[in-house]
Amino acid sequence: MNEPTHLVTLLDWEPDRIRRALRLAAELKALARAGRLLPTLQRKTLALLFEKASMRTRVSFEVAMTQLGGSVTYLSRADVDLGVREPVKDGARALSRYVDGIAARVRSHDTVRELARFATVPVINALSDLAHPCQALGDILTVQEHLEEPDEARIVFIGDANNVSRSLAVICAKLGLDLTVACPPGYSFDDEFLRRVEALCPSTGGAVRVTSSLDEAVGGAHALYTDVWVSMGQEEEAEERRRAFAEFQVNAELLSRAAEDAIVMHCLPAHRGEEITDEVIEGPHSVVFDQAENRLHAERALLQMLLGADASG
Ligand code: CP
Ligand code: NVA
């Protein structure tokens, strides 16, 4: 039996495979709009193993599987409690005997790595503390749709060096895109991750830089992206983080410093009045709901690539 292709982090994926996923996402989006999707995943089942809350990721995976003729089974932490009720490696191997793929949202990145190590079916990271690769695929699909010259765009992420911005940094480095992350001192990527991402750039033509200067980051930006200051699992640091990030809000004044037709992105859920103002997220530059929709199109492509009959990744 062939080894399954997993998506634990986009660091493991070659640029060509990422590009193929994005192309397929756009093709399947067009087919879906024309009502011409084929049931390529008939009789296939995806397990959704979720240790944390989710709306977009859960629903988009469920809908994508259903539209392609397959089905899902949802397992919350109360159902499985991997690592506590049984070792992750036992859960991975047993689950692999029932289902054709596992999408896992986990508290610790190690859990999704361990799942992928032992599962005999594809494992997709549906968010961990360190990565949100499905989000990054939907994000770049959105950039490609909304910007006239996506390959030349200056993408700026304002906020925490978290799972969302890490995956954005990886996909930008892999695809030769230009990303600046603006964050307060002390909330940047760890050195090892940053070195790894920077090392990808010379061969792809991409650039990933981190700054604590909003002035430096925002001038002329074509896309301004933000995410919550307090991610799931960081609730105890909430007050400290709100203080540290107070200046790093995407608001009308900040947006006025970006390119005239800049788009505003957010992975959602958003905390209005914290990382983004109500005015900006509701304003004409905001593409956040197109971005949310593109999760469905990106995941449909992923599922077809990883679980489909000709699954080769
Ligand atoms: N953006 C995102 O992953 O949303 P959910 O947490 O609702 O799945
Ligand atoms: N950084 C956020 C993303 C939610 C989709 C979190 O991990 O909570």
Coordinates of C-alpha atoms and ligand atoms in Angstrom, one line a residue:
M1 CA 0.0 0.0 0.0
N2 CA 1.2 3.5 -0.8
E3 CA 2.1 5.8 2.0
P4 CA -0.6 8.4 2.5
T5 CA 0.1 12.1 1.9
H6 CA -0.5 14.2 5.0
L7 CA -0.8 17.9 5.5
V8 CA 0.6 18.6 8.9
T9 CA 2.3 21.8 7.9
L10 CA 2.9 23.3 4.5
L11 CA 6.6 23.2 5.3
D12 CA 6.4 19.5 4.2
W13 CA 4.8 20.3 0.9
E14 CA 6.8 21.3 -2.3
P15 CA 5.7 24.5 -4.0
D16 CA 4.4 22.5 -7.0
R17 CA 2.0 20.5 -4.8
I18 CA 0.7 23.7 -3.1
R19 CA 0.2 25.3 -6.6
R20 CA -1.7 22.2 -7.7
A21 CA -4.0 22.4 -4.7
L22 CA -4.7 26.1 -5.4
R23 CA -5.4 25.4 -9.1
L24 CA -7.7 22.5 -8.2
A25 CA -9.4 24.7 -5.6
A26 CA -10.2 27.3 -8.3
E27 CA -11.3 24.6 -10.8
L28 CA -13.6 22.9 -8.3
K29 CA -15.0 26.3 -7.2
A30 CA -16.0 27.0 -10.8
L31 CA -17.5 23.5 -11.2
A32 CA -19.4 23.9 -7.9
R33 CA -20.8 27.2 -9.1
A34 CA -22.0 25.6 -12.3
G35 CA -23.5 22.7 -10.4
R36 CA -21.2 20.3 -12.1
L37 CA -19.2 18.8 -9.2
L38 CA -18.6 15.0 -9.5
P39 CA -19.0 12.6 -6.6
T40 CA -15.3 11.7 -6.6
L41 CA -15.3 10.7 -2.9
Q42 CA -18.3 8.4 -2.9
R43 CA -18.2 5.9 -0.1
K44 CA -15.3 7.7 1.5
T45 CA -15.5 8.9 5.1
L46 CA -13.5 11.6 6.8
A47 CA -13.1 11.7 10.6
L48 CA -13.2 15.2 12.1
L49 CA -11.2 14.9 15.3
F50 CA -11.6 18.2 17.0
E51 CA -10.1 19.1 20.4
K52 CA -11.0 22.8 20.1
A53 CA -14.0 24.8 19.0
S54 CA -14.6 25.5 15.3
M55 CA -17.3 26.7 13.0
R56 CA -15.7 27.5 9.6
T57 CA -13.3 24.5 9.5
R58 CA -15.8 22.0 10.7
V59 CA -18.6 23.1 8.4
S60 CA -16.4 23.6 5.4
F61 CA -14.9 20.1 5.7
E62 CA -18.4 18.6 6.3
V63 CA -19.8 20.4 3.3
A64 CA -16.8 19.6 1.0
M65 CA -17.1 15.9 1.8
T66 CA -20.8 15.8 1.3
Q67 CA -20.6 17.7 -2.0
L68 CA -18.0 15.2 -3.3
G69 CA -20.3 12.3 -2.4
G70 CA -18.6 11.2 0.9
S71 CA -19.5 11.5 4.5
V72 CA -17.9 12.6 7.8
T73 CA -17.9 11.4 11.4
Y74 CA -17.3 14.1 14.1
L75 CA -15.3 13.3 17.2
S76 CA -15.0 15.8 19.9
R77 CA -12.4 15.7 22.7
A78 CA -15.1 14.2 25.0
D79 CA -15.4 11.3 22.5
V80 CA -11.7 10.5 22.1
D81 CA -9.4 12.5 24.4
L82 CA -6.3 11.3 22.6
G83 CA -3.3 11.0 24.7
V84 CA -5.5 10.5 27.8
R85 CA -8.0 7.8 27.1
E86 CA -5.5 6.1 24.8
P87 CA -2.2 6.9 23.2
V88 CA -2.4 9.0 20.1
K89 CA -0.7 6.2 18.1
D90 CA -3.4 3.7 19.0
G91 CA -6.2 6.1 18.1
A92 CA -4.5 6.9 14.8
R93 CA -4.1 3.2 13.8
A94 CA -7.6 2.1 15.0
L95 CA -9.3 5.1 13.3
S96 CA -7.4 4.4 10.1
R97 CA -9.2 1.0 9.9
Y98 CA -12.6 2.8 9.6
V99 CA -12.1 6.0 7.7
D100 CA -10.3 7.2 4.6
G101 CA -8.9 10.4 6.1
I102 CA -8.6 12.3 9.4
A103 CA -8.9 16.1 9.7
A104 CA -7.6 16.9 13.2
R105 CA -7.8 20.2 15.2
V106 CA -5.5 19.7 18.2
R107 CA -4.2 21.6 21.2
S108 CA -0.7 20.5 20.6
H109 CA 1.1 20.3 17.3
D110 CA 2.8 17.1 18.5
T111 CA -0.6 15.4 18.5
V112 CA -1.2 16.0 14.8
R113 CA 2.4 14.9 14.0
E114 CA 1.9 11.7 16.0
L115 CA -1.4 11.1 14.2
A116 CA 0.3 11.4 10.8
R117 CA 3.2 9.2 11.9
F118 CA 0.9 6.3 12.8
A119 CA -2.2 6.7 10.7
T120 CA -2.4 4.7 7.5
V121 CA -4.8 7.3 5.9
P122 CA -4.1 10.9 5.1
V123 CA -4.1 13.3 8.1
I124 CA -4.9 16.9 7.6
N125 CA -4.1 19.6 10.2
A126 CA -7.3 21.5 10.8
L127 CA -5.4 23.8 13.2
S128 CA -2.8 23.2 15.8
D129 CA -1.1 25.7 18.1
L130 CA 1.7 26.0 15.5
A131 CA 0.0 25.8 12.1
H132 CA -3.3 26.3 10.2
P133 CA -2.4 25.2 6.7
C134 CA -6.0 24.9 5.4
Q135 CA -6.4 28.5 6.3
A136 CA -3.3 29.5 4.4
L137 CA -4.5 27.8 1.3
G138 CA -7.9 29.6 1.4
D139 CA -6.0 32.9 2.1
I140 CA -3.8 32.7 -0.9
L141 CA -6.8 31.7 -3.1
T142 CA -8.4 34.9 -1.9
V143 CA -5.3 37.0 -2.6
Q144 CA -5.2 35.4 -6.1
E145 CA -8.8 36.3 -6.7
H146 CA -8.8 39.8 -5.4
L147 CA -5.5 41.3 -6.4
E148 CA -4.6 42.0 -10.0
E149 CA -0.9 41.1 -9.5
P150 CA -0.9 38.6 -6.7
D151 CA 2.6 37.5 -7.3
E152 CA 3.8 41.1 -6.9
A153 CA 1.6 41.9 -3.9
R154 CA 2.9 43.2 -0.6
I155 CA 1.0 41.1 2.0
V156 CA 1.2 42.5 5.6
F157 CA 0.1 40.5 8.6
I158 CA -0.5 42.7 11.7
G159 CA -0.6 40.9 15.0
D160 CA 0.5 37.7 16.7
A161 CA 3.1 35.3 15.2
N162 CA 0.6 32.5 15.8
N163 CA -0.7 29.4 13.9
V164 CA -2.3 31.6 11.2
S165 CA 0.6 33.9 10.5
R166 CA 3.1 31.0 10.6
S167 CA 1.2 29.1 7.9
L168 CA 0.9 32.3 5.9
A169 CA 4.6 32.9 6.2
V170 CA 5.3 29.3 5.0
I171 CA 3.0 29.5 2.0
C172 CA 4.4 32.9 1.0
A173 CA 7.9 31.7 1.3
K174 CA 7.1 28.5 -0.7
L175 CA 5.2 30.4 -3.5
G176 CA 7.7 33.3 -3.8
L177 CA 5.3 35.9 -2.3
D178 CA 6.2 38.9 -0.2
L179 CA 5.1 39.0 3.4
T180 CA 5.8 41.4 6.3
V181 CA 4.7 40.5 9.8
A182 CA 4.3 43.4 12.1
C183 CA 4.1 42.4 15.8
P184 CA 5.2 43.8 19.2
P185 CA 8.6 42.9 20.4
G186 CA 8.5 39.5 22.1
Y187 CA 5.6 38.2 20.0
S188 CA 7.6 37.3 16.9
F189 CA 8.3 33.9 15.3
D190 CA 10.8 31.8 17.1
D191 CA 14.3 32.0 15.6
E192 CA 14.3 28.5 14.3
F193 CA 11.0 28.8 12.5
L194 CA 12.0 32.2 11.0
R195 CA 15.4 30.9 9.8
R196 CA 13.6 27.9 8.2
V197 CA 11.2 30.1 6.4
E198 CA 13.8 32.7 5.3
A199 CA 16.0 29.8 4.0
L200 CA 13.2 28.9 1.5
C201 CA 13.1 32.4 0.0
P202 CA 16.2 32.6 -2.1
S203 CA 15.1 29.7 -4.3
T204 CA 11.5 30.9 -4.7
G205 CA 12.0 34.6 -4.9
G206 CA 9.8 35.1 -1.8
A207 CA 10.4 37.4 1.2
V208 CA 9.3 37.0 4.8
R209 CA 10.3 39.7 7.2
V210 CA 9.3 40.6 10.7
T211 CA 9.2 44.2 12.1
S212 CA 7.8 45.9 15.2
S213 CA 7.4 49.1 13.1
L214 CA 3.9 49.6 11.7
D215 CA 5.1 52.5 9.6
E216 CA 7.7 50.2 7.9
A217 CA 5.1 47.5 7.4
V218 CA 2.0 49.1 6.2
G219 CA 3.1 51.8 3.6
G220 CA 1.9 50.6 0.2
A221 CA 0.6 47.2 1.4
H222 CA -1.8 45.5 -0.9
A223 CA -3.3 43.2 1.7
L224 CA -3.6 43.8 5.4
Y225 CA -4.3 40.7 7.4
T226 CA -4.9 40.2 11.1
D227 CA -6.1 37.6 13.6
V228 CA -7.0 37.5 17.2
W229 CA -4.4 38.6 19.8
V230 CA -5.4 35.7 22.1
S231 CA -5.7 32.4 20.4
M232 CA -7.5 29.3 21.8
G233 CA -5.4 28.0 24.6
Q234 CA -3.8 31.4 25.5
E235 CA -6.7 32.6 27.6
E236 CA -4.6 33.0 30.7
E237 CA -2.4 35.5 28.9
A238 CA -5.3 37.6 27.7
E239 CA -4.8 40.8 29.6
E240 CA -1.0 40.9 29.0
R241 CA -1.6 40.3 25.3
R242 CA -4.2 43.0 25.0
R243 CA -1.8 45.4 26.5
A244 CA 1.1 44.3 24.3
F245 CA -0.9 44.4 21.0
A246 CA -2.9 47.6 21.7
E247 CA -1.1 49.6 19.0
F248 CA -1.4 46.8 16.5
Q249 CA -5.0 47.3 15.5
V250 CA -6.3 47.3 12.0
N251 CA -8.3 50.5 11.9
A252 CA -9.3 53.2 9.4
E253 CA -6.1 55.2 10.1
L254 CA -3.8 52.2 9.6
L255 CA -5.7 51.2 6.4
S256 CA -5.3 54.8 5.1
R257 CA -1.6 54.2 5.0
A258 CA -1.9 51.1 2.8
A259 CA -2.3 51.0 -1.0
E260 CA -5.5 52.7 -2.1
D261 CA -7.3 49.5 -3.1
A262 CA -5.8 47.3 -0.4
I263 CA -7.8 44.3 0.8
V264 CA -8.4 43.6 4.4
M265 CA -8.3 40.0 5.6
H266 CA -9.1 38.1 8.8
C267 CA -9.3 34.3 9.2
L268 CA -12.3 34.8 11.6
P269 CA -13.6 34.7 14.3
A270 CA -12.8 38.3 14.9
H271 CA -12.8 40.4 18.0
R272 CA -14.1 43.8 16.9
G273 CA -12.5 46.6 18.8
E274 CA -9.4 44.6 19.5
E275 CA -7.3 43.5 16.5
I276 CA -9.7 45.1 14.0
T277 CA -12.4 47.8 14.2
D278 CA -16.0 47.2 13.2
E279 CA -15.7 50.0 10.7
V280 CA -12.9 48.3 8.8
I281 CA -14.2 44.7 8.9
E282 CA -17.6 46.0 7.6
G283 CA -15.9 48.4 5.1
P284 CA -15.4 48.2 1.4
H285 CA -11.8 46.9 1.6
S286 CA -12.8 43.8 3.7
V287 CA -12.8 40.5 1.9
V288 CA -13.3 38.4 5.0
F289 CA -16.3 36.5 3.9
D290 CA -14.9 35.6 0.5
Q291 CA -11.9 34.4 2.5
A292 CA -14.1 32.3 4.7
E293 CA -15.9 30.9 1.7
N294 CA -12.5 29.9 0.1
R295 CA -11.9 27.6 3.0
L296 CA -14.5 25.3 1.5
H297 CA -13.0 25.5 -2.0
A298 CA -9.5 24.9 -0.7
E299 CA -10.5 22.0 1.4
R300 CA -12.6 20.4 -1.3
A301 CA -9.4 20.4 -3.4
L302 CA -7.3 19.0 -0.6
L303 CA -9.8 16.2 0.0
Q304 CA -9.8 15.3 -3.7
M305 CA -6.0 15.3 -3.9
L306 CA -5.4 13.3 -0.7
L307 CA -8.5 11.0 -0.5
G308 CA -9.5 10.7 -4.2
A309 CA -9.1 7.6 -6.3
D310 CA -5.9 8.9 -7.9
A311 CA -4.6 10.2 -4.6
S312 CA -1.0 10.9 -5.1
G313 CA -0.9 14.1 -3.0
Ligands
CP1 N1 -10.8 30.4 10.6 C1 -11.1 29.3 11.3 O1 -10.4 28.3 11.3 O2 -12.4 29.3 11.9 P1 -13.0 28.3 12.9 O3 -12.1 28.3 14.1 O4 -14.4 28.7 13.1 O5 -12.9 26.9 12.3
NVA2 N1 -5.2 32.0 16.0 C1 -6.6 31.6 16.2 C2 -7.2 31.1 14.9 C3 -8.6 30.6 15.0 C4 -9.1 30.2 13.7 C5 -6.6 30.5 17.3 O1 -5.8 29.6 17.2 O2 -7.5 30.5 18.1

